[in-house]
C-alpha cells in the first residue's frame, strides 16, 4: 500500500499517526454520487468561506472584548485602543483573505489529480455490507485492496496546546484487474464514503 501525507510519500503509518486520524461516523450503508469538478469546487469554496467567516467572527469578538476591557481600565487611552483594534482587525482580515485565496488556488491546482480515476460525474456510489458499488458494478469486500491512500495533516488547537490530526482524502482501490477511486471532496457524502471504506479495508487501532 502506497501512503502519501500532504503529497509526500512515507514508509508507513506509525501508531501515533493512526491515532491522529479523524474519521467520520461509522456507517454500514452509505450512498453518494460523483460530483462534477465545477460542483466540487463550488462546495469547497463555500465550505472554506464558512470556516474563515466563523474564525473571523471569533477573532473580532475577542478583540472587541479586549478593547472594551482596556477602555474601561484606562478611558483616556480609548481612542488609541480603538485605533489599534481597527488596524489589527484590518490586518487580520487581509491575512485571512490571503489564506483563503491560497487555499482556493491550491485546490484548483490539485483538481486535475483529484478527478483522475473517478467514475463520471453523477455516477452513484454505495458502500454496504457486501462491498462497494460504482454505478451498476459491485465489488465485494474480499476482492478489494487499497493500492494507495492520501492523507492531509494539520493541527487542532486545544487551549494552550494543539493536537496533530490527519484526514483520509483519497483512496485508490483495486479489485483484481479493476481500479477504482474514492475522493472525499469529489463525491456527495465523500467523507462518510471514504472513511468507512478505510475502516473496512484497514484495521485502525482503537
mmCIF file of C-alpha atoms in Angstrom:
data_model
loop_
_atom_site.group_PDB
_atom_site.id
_atom_site.type_symbol
_atom_site.label_atom_id
_atom_site.label_comp_id
_atom_site.label_asym_id
_atom_site.label_seq_id
_atom_site.Cartn_x
_atom_site.Cartn_y
_atom_site.Cartn_z
ATOM 1 C CA UNK A 1 0.000 0.000 0.000
ATOM 2 C CA UNK A 2 1.415 3.363 -1.065
ATOM 3 C CA UNK A 3 0.932 6.083 1.540
ATOM 4 C CA UNK A 4 1.148 9.841 0.981
ATOM 5 C CA UNK A 5 0.801 12.532 3.634
ATOM 6 C CA UNK A 6 0.433 16.063 2.275
ATOM 7 C CA UNK A 7 1.543 14.749 -1.153
ATOM 8 C CA UNK A 8 4.757 13.300 0.286
ATOM 9 C CA UNK A 9 5.286 9.516 0.295
ATOM 10 C CA UNK A 10 6.027 7.902 3.670
ATOM 11 C CA UNK A 11 7.189 4.408 4.573
ATOM 12 C CA UNK A 12 4.139 3.602 6.690
ATOM 13 C CA UNK A 13 1.698 4.732 9.337
ATOM 14 C CA UNK A 14 3.057 4.871 12.854
ATOM 15 C CA UNK A 15 0.759 4.186 15.796
ATOM 16 C CA UNK A 16 0.851 7.911 16.594
ATOM 17 C CA UNK A 17 -0.265 8.807 13.088
ATOM 18 C CA UNK A 18 -3.075 6.284 13.172
ATOM 19 C CA UNK A 19 -4.306 7.690 16.485
ATOM 20 C CA UNK A 20 -4.376 11.157 14.925
ATOM 21 C CA UNK A 21 -6.859 10.071 12.226
ATOM 22 C CA UNK A 22 -10.166 11.925 12.335
ATOM 23 C CA UNK A 23 -12.845 9.703 10.813
ATOM 24 C CA UNK A 24 -16.500 10.370 10.117
ATOM 25 C CA UNK A 25 -19.372 8.469 11.696
ATOM 26 C CA UNK A 26 -19.180 4.694 11.303
ATOM 27 C CA UNK A 27 -21.973 3.517 8.996
ATOM 28 C CA UNK A 28 -22.617 0.168 7.324
ATOM 29 C CA UNK A 29 -24.587 1.650 4.438
ATOM 30 C CA UNK A 30 -23.578 4.921 2.754
ATOM 31 C CA UNK A 31 -24.656 6.310 -0.604
ATOM 32 C CA UNK A 32 -23.473 9.258 -2.663
ATOM 33 C CA UNK A 33 -22.695 10.434 -6.172
ATOM 34 C CA UNK A 34 -19.600 11.631 -8.024
ATOM 35 C CA UNK A 35 -19.561 15.431 -8.325
ATOM 36 C CA UNK A 36 -18.651 17.399 -11.426
ATOM 37 C CA UNK A 37 -15.398 19.395 -10.984
ATOM 38 C CA UNK A 38 -17.277 22.713 -11.016
ATOM 39 C CA UNK A 39 -19.725 21.460 -8.390
ATOM 40 C CA UNK A 40 -16.934 20.142 -6.172
ATOM 41 C CA UNK A 41 -15.075 23.458 -6.499
ATOM 42 C CA UNK A 42 -18.186 25.430 -5.563
ATOM 43 C CA UNK A 43 -18.686 23.236 -2.494
ATOM 44 C CA UNK A 44 -15.028 23.593 -1.475
ATOM 45 C CA UNK A 45 -15.079 27.385 -1.801
ATOM 46 C CA UNK A 46 -18.370 27.640 0.099
ATOM 47 C CA UNK A 47 -17.066 25.495 2.971
ATOM 48 C CA UNK A 48 -13.808 27.452 3.096
ATOM 49 C CA UNK A 49 -15.683 30.758 3.224
ATOM 50 C CA UNK A 50 -17.868 29.463 6.042
ATOM 51 C CA UNK A 51 -14.903 28.335 8.169
ATOM 52 C CA UNK A 52 -12.982 31.571 7.614
ATOM 53 C CA UNK A 53 -16.100 33.606 8.464
ATOM 54 C CA UNK A 54 -16.501 31.678 11.737
ATOM 55 C CA UNK A 55 -12.839 32.260 12.601
ATOM 56 C CA UNK A 56 -13.114 35.961 11.762
ATOM 57 C CA UNK A 57 -16.198 36.405 13.946
ATOM 58 C CA UNK A 58 -14.478 34.677 16.880
ATOM 59 C CA UNK A 59 -11.315 36.780 16.425
ATOM 60 C CA UNK A 60 -13.238 40.066 16.260
ATOM 61 C CA UNK A 61 -15.352 39.131 19.274
ATOM 62 C CA UNK A 62 -12.165 38.552 21.270
ATOM 63 C CA UNK A 63 -10.652 41.840 20.087
ATOM 64 C CA UNK A 64 -13.855 43.707 20.954
ATOM 65 C CA UNK A 65 -13.856 42.204 24.448
ATOM 66 C CA UNK A 66 -10.175 43.137 24.928
ATOM 67 C CA UNK A 67 -10.716 46.709 23.681
ATOM 68 C CA UNK A 68 -13.744 47.223 25.937
ATOM 69 C CA UNK A 69 -11.780 45.961 28.918
ATOM 70 C CA UNK A 70 -8.849 48.225 28.002
ATOM 71 C CA UNK A 71 -11.042 51.306 27.616
ATOM 72 C CA UNK A 72 -12.776 50.571 30.923
ATOM 73 C CA UNK A 73 -9.394 50.288 32.655
ATOM 74 C CA UNK A 74 -7.896 53.396 31.017
ATOM 75 C CA UNK A 75 -10.629 55.632 29.486
ATOM 76 C CA UNK A 76 -8.117 58.326 28.469
ATOM 77 C CA UNK A 77 -6.482 55.887 26.036
ATOM 78 C CA UNK A 78 -9.794 54.853 24.495
ATOM 79 C CA UNK A 79 -9.031 56.500 21.146
ATOM 80 C CA UNK A 80 -5.649 54.805 20.810
ATOM 81 C CA UNK A 81 -7.095 51.447 21.829
ATOM 82 C CA UNK A 82 -9.911 51.758 19.281
ATOM 83 C CA UNK A 83 -7.423 52.735 16.555
ATOM 84 C CA UNK A 84 -5.188 49.780 17.435
ATOM 85 C CA UNK A 85 -8.155 47.418 17.241
ATOM 86 C CA UNK A 86 -9.118 48.790 13.795
ATOM 87 C CA UNK A 87 -5.551 48.422 12.487
ATOM 88 C CA UNK A 88 -5.103 44.919 13.902
ATOM 89 C CA UNK A 89 -8.556 43.887 12.665
ATOM 90 C CA UNK A 90 -7.827 45.164 9.167
ATOM 91 C CA UNK A 91 -4.527 43.303 9.104
ATOM 92 C CA UNK A 92 -6.239 40.151 10.298
ATOM 93 C CA UNK A 93 -8.896 40.399 7.591
ATOM 94 C CA UNK A 94 -6.233 40.869 4.917
ATOM 95 C CA UNK A 95 -4.235 37.911 6.247
ATOM 96 C CA UNK A 96 -7.297 35.641 6.293
ATOM 97 C CA UNK A 97 -8.261 36.719 2.765
ATOM 98 C CA UNK A 98 -4.767 35.825 1.544
ATOM 99 C CA UNK A 99 -5.018 32.427 3.266
ATOM 100 C CA UNK A 100 -8.418 31.802 1.684
ATOM 101 C CA UNK A 101 -7.137 32.738 -1.775
ATOM 102 C CA UNK A 102 -4.138 30.434 -1.291
ATOM 103 C CA UNK A 103 -6.440 27.585 -0.262
ATOM 104 C CA UNK A 104 -8.604 28.060 -3.355
ATOM 105 C CA UNK A 105 -5.578 28.253 -5.674
ATOM 106 C CA UNK A 106 -4.168 25.068 -4.144
ATOM 107 C CA UNK A 107 -7.497 23.320 -4.689
ATOM 108 C CA UNK A 108 -7.668 24.360 -8.341
ATOM 109 C CA UNK A 109 -4.061 23.290 -8.914
ATOM 110 C CA UNK A 110 -4.841 19.839 -7.486
ATOM 111 C CA UNK A 111 -8.213 19.441 -9.197
ATOM 112 C CA UNK A 112 -6.888 17.557 -12.241
ATOM 113 C CA UNK A 113 -5.318 14.950 -9.958
ATOM 114 C CA UNK A 114 -8.468 14.574 -7.871
ATOM 115 C CA UNK A 115 -10.506 13.836 -10.995
ATOM 116 C CA UNK A 116 -8.115 11.071 -12.114
ATOM 117 C CA UNK A 117 -9.622 7.604 -11.885
ATOM 118 C CA UNK A 118 -13.040 8.768 -10.720
ATOM 119 C CA UNK A 119 -16.240 7.476 -12.242
ATOM 120 C CA UNK A 120 -18.080 10.027 -14.437
ATOM 121 C CA UNK A 121 -19.993 12.830 -12.659
ATOM 122 C CA UNK A 122 -23.417 11.713 -11.484
ATOM 123 C CA UNK A 123 -22.373 8.065 -11.013
ATOM 124 C CA UNK A 124 -23.944 6.529 -7.911
ATOM 125 C CA UNK A 125 -21.542 5.264 -5.227
ATOM 126 C CA UNK A 126 -22.581 2.945 -2.421
ATOM 127 C CA UNK A 127 -20.906 1.153 0.466
ATOM 128 C CA UNK A 128 -22.818 -1.614 2.216
ATOM 129 C CA UNK A 129 -22.258 -4.966 3.909
ATOM 130 C CA UNK A 130 -21.498 -6.608 0.565
ATOM 131 C CA UNK A 131 -18.925 -4.176 -0.797
ATOM 132 C CA UNK A 132 -18.526 -1.051 -2.935
ATOM 133 C CA UNK A 133 -20.890 -0.269 -5.808
ATOM 134 C CA UNK A 134 -19.819 2.070 -8.615
ATOM 135 C CA UNK A 135 -22.858 2.618 -10.780
ATOM 136 C CA UNK A 136 -24.112 -0.874 -11.657
ATOM 137 C CA UNK A 137 -20.807 -2.627 -10.818
ATOM 138 C CA UNK A 138 -20.469 -4.238 -7.401
ATOM 139 C CA UNK A 139 -17.080 -5.098 -5.878
ATOM 140 C CA UNK A 140 -17.249 -7.435 -2.892
ATOM 141 C CA UNK A 141 -15.126 -6.527 0.130
ATOM 142 C CA UNK A 142 -12.885 -9.635 -0.094
ATOM 143 C CA UNK A 143 -11.887 -8.662 -3.645
ATOM 144 C CA UNK A 144 -10.900 -5.100 -2.704
ATOM 145 C CA UNK A 145 -7.482 -3.855 -1.607
ATOM 146 C CA UNK A 146 -6.024 -0.405 -1.001
ATOM 147 C CA UNK A 147 -3.401 0.383 -3.620
ATOM 148 C CA UNK A 148 -2.701 3.883 -2.314
ATOM 149 C CA UNK A 149 -4.078 6.278 0.300
ATOM 150 C CA UNK A 150 -3.614 10.032 0.508
ATOM 151 C CA UNK A 151 -3.853 11.940 3.785
ATOM 152 C CA UNK A 152 -3.770 15.604 4.711
ATOM 153 C CA UNK A 153 -2.399 16.635 8.086
ATOM 154 C CA UNK A 154 -2.986 19.605 10.340
ATOM 155 C CA UNK A 155 -3.308 20.716 13.942
ATOM 156 C CA UNK A 156 -6.347 21.220 16.140
ATOM 157 C CA UNK A 157 -5.983 23.932 18.845
ATOM 158 C CA UNK A 158 -6.797 22.740 22.364
ATOM 159 C CA UNK A 159 -6.383 25.520 24.892
ATOM 160 C CA UNK A 160 -2.692 26.365 25.202
ATOM 161 C CA UNK A 161 -1.637 23.336 23.146
ATOM 162 C CA UNK A 162 -2.538 21.729 19.834
ATOM 163 C CA UNK A 163 -3.193 18.197 18.627
ATOM 164 C CA UNK A 164 -1.973 16.708 15.359
ATOM 165 C CA UNK A 165 -4.756 15.405 13.120
ATOM 166 C CA UNK A 166 -4.970 13.604 9.770
ATOM 167 C CA UNK A 167 -7.807 13.150 7.277
ATOM 168 C CA UNK A 168 -8.186 10.440 4.634
ATOM 169 C CA UNK A 169 -8.527 12.423 1.419
ATOM 170 C CA UNK A 170 -8.413 9.793 -1.301
ATOM 171 C CA UNK A 171 -8.356 6.020 -1.710
ATOM 172 C CA UNK A 172 -7.166 4.208 -4.827
ATOM 173 C CA UNK A 173 -8.502 0.643 -4.753
ATOM 174 C CA UNK A 174 -8.011 -2.483 -6.799
ATOM 175 C CA UNK A 175 -10.411 -5.345 -7.381
ATOM 176 C CA UNK A 176 -8.430 -7.840 -9.433
ATOM 177 C CA UNK A 177 -7.513 -6.024 -12.648
ATOM 178 C CA UNK A 178 -10.070 -3.295 -11.987
ATOM 179 C CA UNK A 179 -9.057 0.061 -10.433
ATOM 180 C CA UNK A 180 -11.420 2.449 -8.668
ATOM 181 C CA UNK A 181 -11.001 5.706 -6.779
ATOM 182 C CA UNK A 182 -12.886 7.325 -3.903
ATOM 183 C CA UNK A 183 -12.162 11.001 -3.154
ATOM 184 C CA UNK A 184 -13.796 12.729 -0.189
ATOM 185 C CA UNK A 185 -14.014 16.149 -1.866
ATOM 186 C CA UNK A 186 -15.242 14.871 -5.235
ATOM 187 C CA UNK A 187 -18.303 12.957 -4.025
ATOM 188 C CA UNK A 188 -21.542 13.741 -2.277
ATOM 189 C CA UNK A 189 -21.172 12.189 1.207
ATOM 190 C CA UNK A 190 -17.496 11.813 0.343
ATOM 191 C CA UNK A 191 -16.317 11.921 3.951
ATOM 192 C CA UNK A 192 -18.540 9.017 5.007
ATOM 193 C CA UNK A 193 -17.788 7.018 1.856
ATOM 194 C CA UNK A 194 -14.007 7.364 2.122
ATOM 195 C CA UNK A 195 -13.755 6.985 5.902
ATOM 196 C CA UNK A 196 -15.980 3.917 6.102
ATOM 197 C CA UNK A 197 -14.195 2.271 3.185
ATOM 198 C CA UNK A 198 -10.910 2.887 5.025
ATOM 199 C CA UNK A 199 -12.386 1.307 8.152
ATOM 200 C CA UNK A 200 -13.399 -1.825 6.257
ATOM 201 C CA UNK A 201 -10.136 -2.296 4.400
ATOM 202 C CA UNK A 202 -7.646 -1.171 7.034
ATOM 203 C CA UNK A 203 -7.598 -2.198 10.690
ATOM 204 C CA UNK A 204 -7.461 1.037 12.675
ATOM 205 C CA UNK A 205 -6.281 0.707 16.311
ATOM 206 C CA UNK A 206 -8.875 1.523 18.944
#
